[in-house]
Short mmCIF file of N, CA and C in Angstrom, two decimals:
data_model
loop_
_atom_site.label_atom_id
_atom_site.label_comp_id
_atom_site.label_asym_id
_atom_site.label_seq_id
_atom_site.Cartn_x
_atom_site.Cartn_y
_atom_site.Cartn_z
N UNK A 197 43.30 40.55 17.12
CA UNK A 197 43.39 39.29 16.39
C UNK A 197 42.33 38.29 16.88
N UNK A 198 42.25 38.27 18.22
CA UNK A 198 41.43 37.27 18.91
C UNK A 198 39.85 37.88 18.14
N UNK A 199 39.45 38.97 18.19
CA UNK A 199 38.03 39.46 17.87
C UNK A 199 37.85 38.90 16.60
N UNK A 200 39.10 39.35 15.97
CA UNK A 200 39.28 38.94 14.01
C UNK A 200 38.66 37.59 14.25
N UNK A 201 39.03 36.63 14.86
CA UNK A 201 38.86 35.35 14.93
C UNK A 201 37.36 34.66 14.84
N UNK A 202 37.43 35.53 16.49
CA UNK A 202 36.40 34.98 16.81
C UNK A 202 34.62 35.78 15.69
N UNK A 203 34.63 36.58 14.96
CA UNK A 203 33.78 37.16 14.13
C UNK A 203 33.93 36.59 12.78
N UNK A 204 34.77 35.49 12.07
CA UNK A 204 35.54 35.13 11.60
C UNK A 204 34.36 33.63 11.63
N UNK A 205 34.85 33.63 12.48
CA UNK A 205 34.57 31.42 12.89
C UNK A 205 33.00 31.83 13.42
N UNK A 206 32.35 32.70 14.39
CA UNK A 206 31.11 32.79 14.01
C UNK A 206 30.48 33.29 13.06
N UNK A 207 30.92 33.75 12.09
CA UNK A 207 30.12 34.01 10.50
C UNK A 207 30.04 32.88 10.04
N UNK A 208 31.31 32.10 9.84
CA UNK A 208 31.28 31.11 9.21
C UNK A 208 30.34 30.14 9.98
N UNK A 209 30.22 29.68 11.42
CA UNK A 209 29.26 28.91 11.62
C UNK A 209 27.60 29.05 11.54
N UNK A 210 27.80 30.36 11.45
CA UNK A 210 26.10 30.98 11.19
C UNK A 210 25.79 30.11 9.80
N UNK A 211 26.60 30.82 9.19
CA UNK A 211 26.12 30.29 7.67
C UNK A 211 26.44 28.75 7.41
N UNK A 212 27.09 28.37 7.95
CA UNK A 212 27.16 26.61 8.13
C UNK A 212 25.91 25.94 8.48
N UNK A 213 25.51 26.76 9.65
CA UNK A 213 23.85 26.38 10.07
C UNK A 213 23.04 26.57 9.55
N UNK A 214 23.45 27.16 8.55
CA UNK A 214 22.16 28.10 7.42
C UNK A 214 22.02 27.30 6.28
N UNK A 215 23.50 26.34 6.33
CA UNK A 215 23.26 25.15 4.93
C UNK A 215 24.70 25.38 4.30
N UNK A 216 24.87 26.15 4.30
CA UNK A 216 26.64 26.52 3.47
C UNK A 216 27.73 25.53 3.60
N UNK A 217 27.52 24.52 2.80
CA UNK A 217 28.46 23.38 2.89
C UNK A 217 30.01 24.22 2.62
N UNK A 218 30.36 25.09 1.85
CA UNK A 218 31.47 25.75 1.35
C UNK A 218 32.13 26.61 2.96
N UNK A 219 31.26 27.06 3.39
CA UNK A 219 31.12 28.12 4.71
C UNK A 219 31.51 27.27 5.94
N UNK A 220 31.06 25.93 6.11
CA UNK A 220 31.10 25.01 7.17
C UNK A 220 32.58 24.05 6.89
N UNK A 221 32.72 23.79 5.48
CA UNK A 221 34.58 23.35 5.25
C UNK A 221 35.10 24.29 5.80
N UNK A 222 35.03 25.85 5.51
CA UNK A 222 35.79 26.84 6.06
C UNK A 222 35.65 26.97 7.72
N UNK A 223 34.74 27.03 8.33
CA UNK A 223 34.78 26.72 10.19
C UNK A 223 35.70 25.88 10.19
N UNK A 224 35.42 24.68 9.82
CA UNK A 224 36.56 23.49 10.60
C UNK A 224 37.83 23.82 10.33
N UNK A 225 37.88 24.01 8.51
CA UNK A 225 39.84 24.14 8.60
C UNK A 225 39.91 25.44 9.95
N UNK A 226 39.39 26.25 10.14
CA UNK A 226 40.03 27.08 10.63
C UNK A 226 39.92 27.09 12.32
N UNK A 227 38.71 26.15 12.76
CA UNK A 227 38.35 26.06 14.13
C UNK A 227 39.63 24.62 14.90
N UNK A 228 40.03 23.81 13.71
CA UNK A 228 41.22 22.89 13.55
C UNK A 228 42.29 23.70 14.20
N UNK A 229 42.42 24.66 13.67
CA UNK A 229 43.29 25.89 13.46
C UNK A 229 43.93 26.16 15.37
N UNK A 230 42.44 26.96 15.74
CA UNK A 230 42.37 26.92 16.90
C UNK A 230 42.35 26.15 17.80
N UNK A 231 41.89 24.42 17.48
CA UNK A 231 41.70 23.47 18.36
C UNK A 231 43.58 23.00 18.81
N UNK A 232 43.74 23.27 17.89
CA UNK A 232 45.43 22.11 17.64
C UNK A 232 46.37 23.46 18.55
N UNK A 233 45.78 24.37 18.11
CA UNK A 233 47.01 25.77 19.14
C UNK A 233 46.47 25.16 20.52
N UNK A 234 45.48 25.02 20.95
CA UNK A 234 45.09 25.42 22.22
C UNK A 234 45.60 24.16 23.02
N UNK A 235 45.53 22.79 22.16
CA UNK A 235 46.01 21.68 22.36
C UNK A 235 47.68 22.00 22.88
N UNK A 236 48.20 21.85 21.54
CA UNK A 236 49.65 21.63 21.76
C UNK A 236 50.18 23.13 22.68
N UNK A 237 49.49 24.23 23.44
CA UNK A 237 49.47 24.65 24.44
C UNK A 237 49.49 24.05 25.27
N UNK A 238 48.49 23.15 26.15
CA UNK A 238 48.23 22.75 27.12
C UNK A 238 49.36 21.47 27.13
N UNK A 239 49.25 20.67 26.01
CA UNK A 239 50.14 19.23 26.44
C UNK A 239 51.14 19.58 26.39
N UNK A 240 51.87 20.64 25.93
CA UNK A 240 53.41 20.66 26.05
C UNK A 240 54.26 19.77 24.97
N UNK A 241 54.91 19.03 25.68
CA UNK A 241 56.13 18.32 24.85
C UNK A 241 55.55 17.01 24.13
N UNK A 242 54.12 16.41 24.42
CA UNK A 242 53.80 15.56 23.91
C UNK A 242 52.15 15.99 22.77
N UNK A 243 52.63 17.18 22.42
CA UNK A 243 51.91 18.28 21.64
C UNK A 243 51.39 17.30 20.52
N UNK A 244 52.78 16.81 19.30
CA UNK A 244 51.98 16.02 17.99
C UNK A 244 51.43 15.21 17.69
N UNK A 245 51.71 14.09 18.97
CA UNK A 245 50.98 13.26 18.50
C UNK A 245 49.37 13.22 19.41
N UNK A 246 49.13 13.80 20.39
CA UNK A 246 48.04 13.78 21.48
C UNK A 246 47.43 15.24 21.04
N UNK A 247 47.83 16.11 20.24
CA UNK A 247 47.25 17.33 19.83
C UNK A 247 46.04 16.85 18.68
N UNK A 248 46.61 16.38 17.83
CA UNK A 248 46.07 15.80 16.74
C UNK A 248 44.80 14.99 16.68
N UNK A 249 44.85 13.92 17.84
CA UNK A 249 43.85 13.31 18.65
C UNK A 249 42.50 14.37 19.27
N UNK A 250 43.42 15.10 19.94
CA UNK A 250 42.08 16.40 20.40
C UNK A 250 41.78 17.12 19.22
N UNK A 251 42.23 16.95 18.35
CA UNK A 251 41.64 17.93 17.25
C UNK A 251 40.50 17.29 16.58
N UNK A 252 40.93 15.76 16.29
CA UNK A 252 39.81 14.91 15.60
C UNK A 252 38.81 15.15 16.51
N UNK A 253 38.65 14.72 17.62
CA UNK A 253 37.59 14.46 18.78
C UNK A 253 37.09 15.68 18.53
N UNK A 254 37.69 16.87 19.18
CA UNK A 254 37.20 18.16 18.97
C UNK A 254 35.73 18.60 17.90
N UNK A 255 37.00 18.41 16.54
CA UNK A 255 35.85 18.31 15.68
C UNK A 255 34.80 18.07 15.13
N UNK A 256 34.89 16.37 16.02
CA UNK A 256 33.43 16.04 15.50
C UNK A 256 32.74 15.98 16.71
N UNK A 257 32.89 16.47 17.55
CA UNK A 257 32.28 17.00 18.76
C UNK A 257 31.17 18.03 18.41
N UNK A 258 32.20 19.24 17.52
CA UNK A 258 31.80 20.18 17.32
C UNK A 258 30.14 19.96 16.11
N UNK A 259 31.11 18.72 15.16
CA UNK A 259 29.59 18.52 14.11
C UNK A 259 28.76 17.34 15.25
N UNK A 260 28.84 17.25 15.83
CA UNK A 260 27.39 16.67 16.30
C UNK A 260 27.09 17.87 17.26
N UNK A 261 27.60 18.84 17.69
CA UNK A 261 26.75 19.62 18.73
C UNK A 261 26.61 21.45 18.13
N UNK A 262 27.01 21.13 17.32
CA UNK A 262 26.87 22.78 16.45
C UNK A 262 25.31 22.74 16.70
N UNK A 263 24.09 22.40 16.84
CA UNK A 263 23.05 22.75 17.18
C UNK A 263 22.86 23.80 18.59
N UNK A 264 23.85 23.20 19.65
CA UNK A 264 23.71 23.97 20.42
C UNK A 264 24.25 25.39 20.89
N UNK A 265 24.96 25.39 20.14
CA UNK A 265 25.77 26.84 20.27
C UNK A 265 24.75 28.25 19.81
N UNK A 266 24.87 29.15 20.67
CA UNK A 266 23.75 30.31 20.52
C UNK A 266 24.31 31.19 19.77
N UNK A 267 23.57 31.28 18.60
CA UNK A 267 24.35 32.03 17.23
C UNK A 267 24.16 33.80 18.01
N UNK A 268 24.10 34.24 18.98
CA UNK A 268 24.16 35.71 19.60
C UNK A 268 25.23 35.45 20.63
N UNK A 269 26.08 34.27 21.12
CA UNK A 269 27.04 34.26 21.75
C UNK A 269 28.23 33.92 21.10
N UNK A 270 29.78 34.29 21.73
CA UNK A 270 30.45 34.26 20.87
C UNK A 270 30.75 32.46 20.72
N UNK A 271 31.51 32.54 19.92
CA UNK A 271 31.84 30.99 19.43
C UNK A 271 32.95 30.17 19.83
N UNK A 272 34.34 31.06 20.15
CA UNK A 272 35.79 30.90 20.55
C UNK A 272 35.17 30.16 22.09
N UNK A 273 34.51 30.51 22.73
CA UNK A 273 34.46 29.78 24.51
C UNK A 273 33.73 28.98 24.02
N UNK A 274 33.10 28.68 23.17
CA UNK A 274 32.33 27.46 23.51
C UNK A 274 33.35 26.36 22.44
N UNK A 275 34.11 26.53 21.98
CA UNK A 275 34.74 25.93 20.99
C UNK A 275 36.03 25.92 22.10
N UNK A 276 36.12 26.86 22.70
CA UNK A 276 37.24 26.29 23.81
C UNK A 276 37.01 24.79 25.03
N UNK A 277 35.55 25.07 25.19
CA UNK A 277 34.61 24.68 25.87
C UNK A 277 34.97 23.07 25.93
N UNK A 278 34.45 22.83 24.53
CA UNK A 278 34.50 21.62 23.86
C UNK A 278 36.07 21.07 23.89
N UNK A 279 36.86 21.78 23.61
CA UNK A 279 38.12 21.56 23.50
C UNK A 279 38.86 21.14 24.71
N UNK A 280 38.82 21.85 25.74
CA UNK A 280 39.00 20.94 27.29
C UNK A 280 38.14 20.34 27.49
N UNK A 281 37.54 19.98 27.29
CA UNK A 281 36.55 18.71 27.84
C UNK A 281 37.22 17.32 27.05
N UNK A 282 37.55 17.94 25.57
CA UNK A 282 37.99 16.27 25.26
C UNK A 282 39.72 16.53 25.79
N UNK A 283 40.31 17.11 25.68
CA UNK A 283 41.59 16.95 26.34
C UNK A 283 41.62 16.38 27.93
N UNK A 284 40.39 16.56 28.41
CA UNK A 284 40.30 15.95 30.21
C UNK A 284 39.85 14.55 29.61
N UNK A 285 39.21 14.45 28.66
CA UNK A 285 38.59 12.98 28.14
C UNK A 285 39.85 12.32 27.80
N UNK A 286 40.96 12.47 27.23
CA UNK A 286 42.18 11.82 26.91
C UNK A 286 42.94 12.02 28.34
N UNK A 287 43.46 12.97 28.80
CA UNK A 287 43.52 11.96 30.04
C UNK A 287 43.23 11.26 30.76
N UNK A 288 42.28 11.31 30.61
CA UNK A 288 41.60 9.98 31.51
C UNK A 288 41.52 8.56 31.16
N UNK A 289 41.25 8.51 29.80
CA UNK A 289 41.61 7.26 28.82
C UNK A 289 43.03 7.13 29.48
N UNK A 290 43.68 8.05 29.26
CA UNK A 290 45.53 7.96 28.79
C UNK A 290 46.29 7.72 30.21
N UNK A 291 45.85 8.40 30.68
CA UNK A 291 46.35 8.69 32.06
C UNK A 291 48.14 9.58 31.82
N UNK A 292 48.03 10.36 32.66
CA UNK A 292 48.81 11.32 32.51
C UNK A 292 49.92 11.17 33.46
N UNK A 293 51.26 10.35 33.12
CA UNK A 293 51.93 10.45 33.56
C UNK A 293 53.38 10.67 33.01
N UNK A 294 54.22 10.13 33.84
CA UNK A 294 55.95 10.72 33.37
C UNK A 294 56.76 9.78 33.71
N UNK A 295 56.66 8.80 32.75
CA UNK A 295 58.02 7.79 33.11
C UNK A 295 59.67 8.06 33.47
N UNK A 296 60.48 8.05 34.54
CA UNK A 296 61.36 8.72 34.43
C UNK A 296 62.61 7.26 35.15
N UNK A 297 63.85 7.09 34.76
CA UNK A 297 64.58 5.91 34.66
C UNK A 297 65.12 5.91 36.08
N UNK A 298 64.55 5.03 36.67
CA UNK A 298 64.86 4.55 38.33
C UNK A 298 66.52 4.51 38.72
N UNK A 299 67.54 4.19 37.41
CA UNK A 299 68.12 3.99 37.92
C UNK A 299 69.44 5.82 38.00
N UNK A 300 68.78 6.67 37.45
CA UNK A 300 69.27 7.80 37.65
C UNK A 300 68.80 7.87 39.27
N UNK A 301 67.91 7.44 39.50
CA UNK A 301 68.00 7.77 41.58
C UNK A 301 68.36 6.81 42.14
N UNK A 302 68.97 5.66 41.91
CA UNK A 302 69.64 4.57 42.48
C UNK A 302 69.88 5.14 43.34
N UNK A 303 71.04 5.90 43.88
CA UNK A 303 71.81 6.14 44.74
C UNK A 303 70.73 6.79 45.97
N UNK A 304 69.81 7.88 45.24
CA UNK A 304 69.34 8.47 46.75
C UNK A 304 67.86 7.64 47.30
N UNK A 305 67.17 7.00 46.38
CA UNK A 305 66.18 5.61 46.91
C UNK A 305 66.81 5.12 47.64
N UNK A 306 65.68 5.17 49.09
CA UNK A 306 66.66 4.31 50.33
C UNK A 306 65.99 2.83 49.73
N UNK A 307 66.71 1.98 50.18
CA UNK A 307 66.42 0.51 50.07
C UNK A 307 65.01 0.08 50.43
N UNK A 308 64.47 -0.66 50.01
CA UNK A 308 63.11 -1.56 50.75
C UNK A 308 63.27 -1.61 51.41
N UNK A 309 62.35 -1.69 52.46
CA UNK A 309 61.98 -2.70 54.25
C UNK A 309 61.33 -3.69 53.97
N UNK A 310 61.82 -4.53 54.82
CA UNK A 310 61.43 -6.31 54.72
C UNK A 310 59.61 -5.92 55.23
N UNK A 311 59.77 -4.80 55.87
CA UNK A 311 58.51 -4.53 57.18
C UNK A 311 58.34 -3.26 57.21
N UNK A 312 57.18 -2.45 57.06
CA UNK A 312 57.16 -1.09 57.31
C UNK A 312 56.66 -1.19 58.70
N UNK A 313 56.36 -0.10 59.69
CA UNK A 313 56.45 0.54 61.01
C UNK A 313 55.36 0.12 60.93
N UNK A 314 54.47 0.00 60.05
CA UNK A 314 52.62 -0.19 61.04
C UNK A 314 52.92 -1.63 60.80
N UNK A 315 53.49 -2.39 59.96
CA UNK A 315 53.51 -3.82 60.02
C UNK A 315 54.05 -4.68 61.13
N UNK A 316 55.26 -4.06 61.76
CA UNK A 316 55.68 -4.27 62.74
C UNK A 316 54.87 -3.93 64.50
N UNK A 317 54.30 -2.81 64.40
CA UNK A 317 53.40 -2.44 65.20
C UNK A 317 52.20 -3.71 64.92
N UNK A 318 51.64 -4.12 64.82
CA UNK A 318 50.19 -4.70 64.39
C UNK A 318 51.52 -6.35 64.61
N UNK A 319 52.63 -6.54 63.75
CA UNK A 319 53.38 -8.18 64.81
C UNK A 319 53.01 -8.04 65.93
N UNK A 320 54.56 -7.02 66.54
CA UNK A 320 53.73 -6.83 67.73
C UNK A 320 52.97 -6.96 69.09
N UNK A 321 51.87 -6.32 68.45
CA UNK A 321 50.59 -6.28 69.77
C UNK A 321 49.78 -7.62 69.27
N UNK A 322 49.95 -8.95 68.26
CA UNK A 322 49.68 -10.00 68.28
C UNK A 322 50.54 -11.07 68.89
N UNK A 323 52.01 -10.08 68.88
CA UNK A 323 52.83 -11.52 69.61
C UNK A 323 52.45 -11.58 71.11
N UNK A 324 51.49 -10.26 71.37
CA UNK A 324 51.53 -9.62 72.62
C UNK A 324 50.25 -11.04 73.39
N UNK A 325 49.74 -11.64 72.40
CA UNK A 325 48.10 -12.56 72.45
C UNK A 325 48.84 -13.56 73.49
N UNK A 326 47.63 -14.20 73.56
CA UNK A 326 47.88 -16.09 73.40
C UNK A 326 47.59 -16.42 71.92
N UNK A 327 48.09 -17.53 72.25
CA UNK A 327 48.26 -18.24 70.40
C UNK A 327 46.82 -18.32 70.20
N UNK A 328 45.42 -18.37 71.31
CA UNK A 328 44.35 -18.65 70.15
C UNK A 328 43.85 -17.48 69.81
N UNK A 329 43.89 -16.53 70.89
CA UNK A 329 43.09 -15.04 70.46
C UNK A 329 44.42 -14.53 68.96
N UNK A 330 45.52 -14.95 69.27
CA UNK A 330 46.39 -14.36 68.17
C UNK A 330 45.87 -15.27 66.83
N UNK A 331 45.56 -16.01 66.71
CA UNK A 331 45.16 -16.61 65.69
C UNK A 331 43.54 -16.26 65.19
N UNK A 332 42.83 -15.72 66.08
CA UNK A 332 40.93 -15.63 65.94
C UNK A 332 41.62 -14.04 65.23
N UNK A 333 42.02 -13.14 65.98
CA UNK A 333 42.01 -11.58 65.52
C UNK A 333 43.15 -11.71 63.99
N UNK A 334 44.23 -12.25 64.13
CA UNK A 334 44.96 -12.21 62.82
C UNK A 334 43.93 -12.64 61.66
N UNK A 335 43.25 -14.03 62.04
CA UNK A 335 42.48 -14.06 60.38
C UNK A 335 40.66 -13.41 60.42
N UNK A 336 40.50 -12.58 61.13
CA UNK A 336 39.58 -11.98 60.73
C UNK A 336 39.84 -10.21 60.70
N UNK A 337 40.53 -9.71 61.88
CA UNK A 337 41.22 -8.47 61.91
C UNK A 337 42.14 -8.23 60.50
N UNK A 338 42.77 -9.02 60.45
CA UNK A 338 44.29 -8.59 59.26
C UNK A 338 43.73 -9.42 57.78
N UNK A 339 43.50 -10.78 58.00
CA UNK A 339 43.48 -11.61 56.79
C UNK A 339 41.41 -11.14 56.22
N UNK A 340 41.18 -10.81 57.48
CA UNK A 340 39.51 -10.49 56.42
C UNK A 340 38.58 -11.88 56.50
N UNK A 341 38.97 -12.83 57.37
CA UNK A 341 37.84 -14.41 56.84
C UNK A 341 36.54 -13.66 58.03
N UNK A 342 35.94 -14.61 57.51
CA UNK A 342 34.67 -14.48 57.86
C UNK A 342 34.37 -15.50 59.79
N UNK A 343 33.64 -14.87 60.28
CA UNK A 343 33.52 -15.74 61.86
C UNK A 343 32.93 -17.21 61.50
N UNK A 344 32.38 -17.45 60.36
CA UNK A 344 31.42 -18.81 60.36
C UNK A 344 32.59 -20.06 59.81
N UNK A 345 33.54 -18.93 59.09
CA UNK A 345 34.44 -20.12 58.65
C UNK A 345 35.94 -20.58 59.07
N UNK A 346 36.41 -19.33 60.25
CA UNK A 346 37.06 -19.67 61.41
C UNK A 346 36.59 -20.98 62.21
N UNK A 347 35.24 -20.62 62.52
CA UNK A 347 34.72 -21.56 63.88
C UNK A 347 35.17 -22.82 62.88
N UNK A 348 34.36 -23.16 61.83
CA UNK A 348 34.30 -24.50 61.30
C UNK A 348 35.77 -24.75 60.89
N UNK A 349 36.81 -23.79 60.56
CA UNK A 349 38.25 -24.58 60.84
C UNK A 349 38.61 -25.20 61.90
N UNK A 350 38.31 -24.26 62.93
CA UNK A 350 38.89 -24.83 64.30
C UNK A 350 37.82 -25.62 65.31
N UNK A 351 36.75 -25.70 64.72
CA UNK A 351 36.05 -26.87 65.30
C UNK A 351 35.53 -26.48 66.76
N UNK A 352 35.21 -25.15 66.45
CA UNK A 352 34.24 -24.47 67.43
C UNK A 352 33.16 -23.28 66.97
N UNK A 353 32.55 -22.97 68.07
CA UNK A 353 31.03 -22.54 67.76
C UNK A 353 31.63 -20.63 67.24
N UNK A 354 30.77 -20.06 66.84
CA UNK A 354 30.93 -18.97 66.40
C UNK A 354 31.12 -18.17 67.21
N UNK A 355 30.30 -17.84 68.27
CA UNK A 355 30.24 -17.66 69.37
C UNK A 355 31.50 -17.86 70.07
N UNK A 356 32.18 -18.49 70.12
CA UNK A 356 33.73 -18.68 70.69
C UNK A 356 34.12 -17.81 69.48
N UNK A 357 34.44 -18.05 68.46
CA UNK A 357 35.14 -16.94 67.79
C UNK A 357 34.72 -15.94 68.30
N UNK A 358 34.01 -15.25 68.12
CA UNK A 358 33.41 -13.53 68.45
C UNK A 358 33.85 -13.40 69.55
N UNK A 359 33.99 -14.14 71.04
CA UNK A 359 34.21 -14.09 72.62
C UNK A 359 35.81 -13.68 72.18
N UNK A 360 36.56 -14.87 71.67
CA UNK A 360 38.11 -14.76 71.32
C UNK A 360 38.99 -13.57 71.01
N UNK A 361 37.74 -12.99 69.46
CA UNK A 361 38.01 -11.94 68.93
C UNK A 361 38.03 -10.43 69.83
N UNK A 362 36.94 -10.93 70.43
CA UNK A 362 36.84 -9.53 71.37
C UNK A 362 37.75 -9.56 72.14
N UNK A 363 37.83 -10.32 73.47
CA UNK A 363 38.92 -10.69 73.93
C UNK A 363 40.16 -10.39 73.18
N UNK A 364 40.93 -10.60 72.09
CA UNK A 364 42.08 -10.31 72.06
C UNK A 364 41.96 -9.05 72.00
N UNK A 365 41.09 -8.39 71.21
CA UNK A 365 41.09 -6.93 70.49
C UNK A 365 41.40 -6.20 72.01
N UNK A 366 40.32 -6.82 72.74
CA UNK A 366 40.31 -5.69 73.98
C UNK A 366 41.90 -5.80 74.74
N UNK A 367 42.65 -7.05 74.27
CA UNK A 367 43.86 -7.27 75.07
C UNK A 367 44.65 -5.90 74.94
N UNK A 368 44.35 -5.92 72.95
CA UNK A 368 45.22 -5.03 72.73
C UNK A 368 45.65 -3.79 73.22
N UNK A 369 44.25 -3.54 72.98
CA UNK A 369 43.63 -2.12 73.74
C UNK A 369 44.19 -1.60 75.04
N UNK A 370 43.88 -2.57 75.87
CA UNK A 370 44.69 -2.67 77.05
C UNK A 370 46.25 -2.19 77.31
N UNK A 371 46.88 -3.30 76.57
CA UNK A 371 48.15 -2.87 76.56
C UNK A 371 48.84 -1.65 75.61
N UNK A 372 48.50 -1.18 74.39
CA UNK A 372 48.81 -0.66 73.56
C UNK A 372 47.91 0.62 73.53
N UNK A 373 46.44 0.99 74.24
CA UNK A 373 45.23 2.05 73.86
C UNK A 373 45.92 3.22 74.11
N UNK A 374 45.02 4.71 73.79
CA UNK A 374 45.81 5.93 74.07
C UNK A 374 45.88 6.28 75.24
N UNK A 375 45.80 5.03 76.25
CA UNK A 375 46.05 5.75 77.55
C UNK A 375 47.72 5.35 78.01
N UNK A 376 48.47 4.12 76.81
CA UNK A 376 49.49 4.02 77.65
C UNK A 376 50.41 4.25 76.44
N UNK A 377 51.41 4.63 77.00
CA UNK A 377 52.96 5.24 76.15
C UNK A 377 53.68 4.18 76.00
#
């Protein structure tokens, strides 16, 4: 059946390329044919309405690139070809996921944490500071500011920031590095 096919849909595209407007209606209804099986294969349960989509695309995929197809190779892989490529193209637009109702897992979802374990780790080895190195490493370590606009909050040179920063970092190190348990 597959050979039937595929000798089938390359006759017809030979002679499509050859000018056969009658010959080239006949490829598509029937390469449609094949595009929409191979589709609603792959997507499964959301087959009719996202099948249909790859079929359009497909198709006119196929009429702008029927130039390249090598009329001595067969036609079915490269028409498959085309055919996953726009189905990876709709997911990606689409994004492929699975909404499923939160509250059927109520029960086994453990609750939020106010704090996950590295958040608490990283409190911490800052409560571990003095208040200024805990304040120089929190807003450039954690919050991301910049050293030029620390100093000019706190009404010192940059240079003290960077001394501060190091300083605490190395505190940390100290107390918390992989040498102590």
């Amino acid at each position: 059946m597959v050979e039937d096919t595929e000798s089938r849909l390359a006759g017809l595209l030979r002679q499509a390329i050859a000018g056969d407007e009658t010959a080239y209606s006949e490829f598509l209804r029937r390469a449609a044919t094949f595009v929409r099986a191979v589709a609603r294969r792959k997507l499964g349960t959301r087959a009719e309405t996202d099948a249909e989509d790859i079929v359009q695309e497909t198709l006119l995929a196929v009429h702008l690139k029927r130039h390249t197809w090598r009329s001595d190779q067969p036609v079915l892989p490269w028409l498959g070809a085309i055919t996953r490529y726009k189905m990876i193209d709709g997911f990606r637009r689409r994004g492929r996921r699975i909404d499923v109702d939160i509250d059927d897992y109520a029960d086994i979802i453990a609750s939020p944490q106010s704090e996950t374990a590295s958040e608490k780790d990283i409190r911490f080895a800052l409560d571990s500071l003095a208040p200024g190195q805990r304040k120089v490493v929190s807003a450039i370590a954690i919050e991301g500011r910049s050293t030029q606009d620390l100093a000019v909050e706190l009404g010192v040179t940059e240079t003290a920031v960077r001394v501060a920063l190091h300083r605490g970092l190395a505190a940390i190190a100290a107390k918390f590095g992989p040498d102590k348990s």
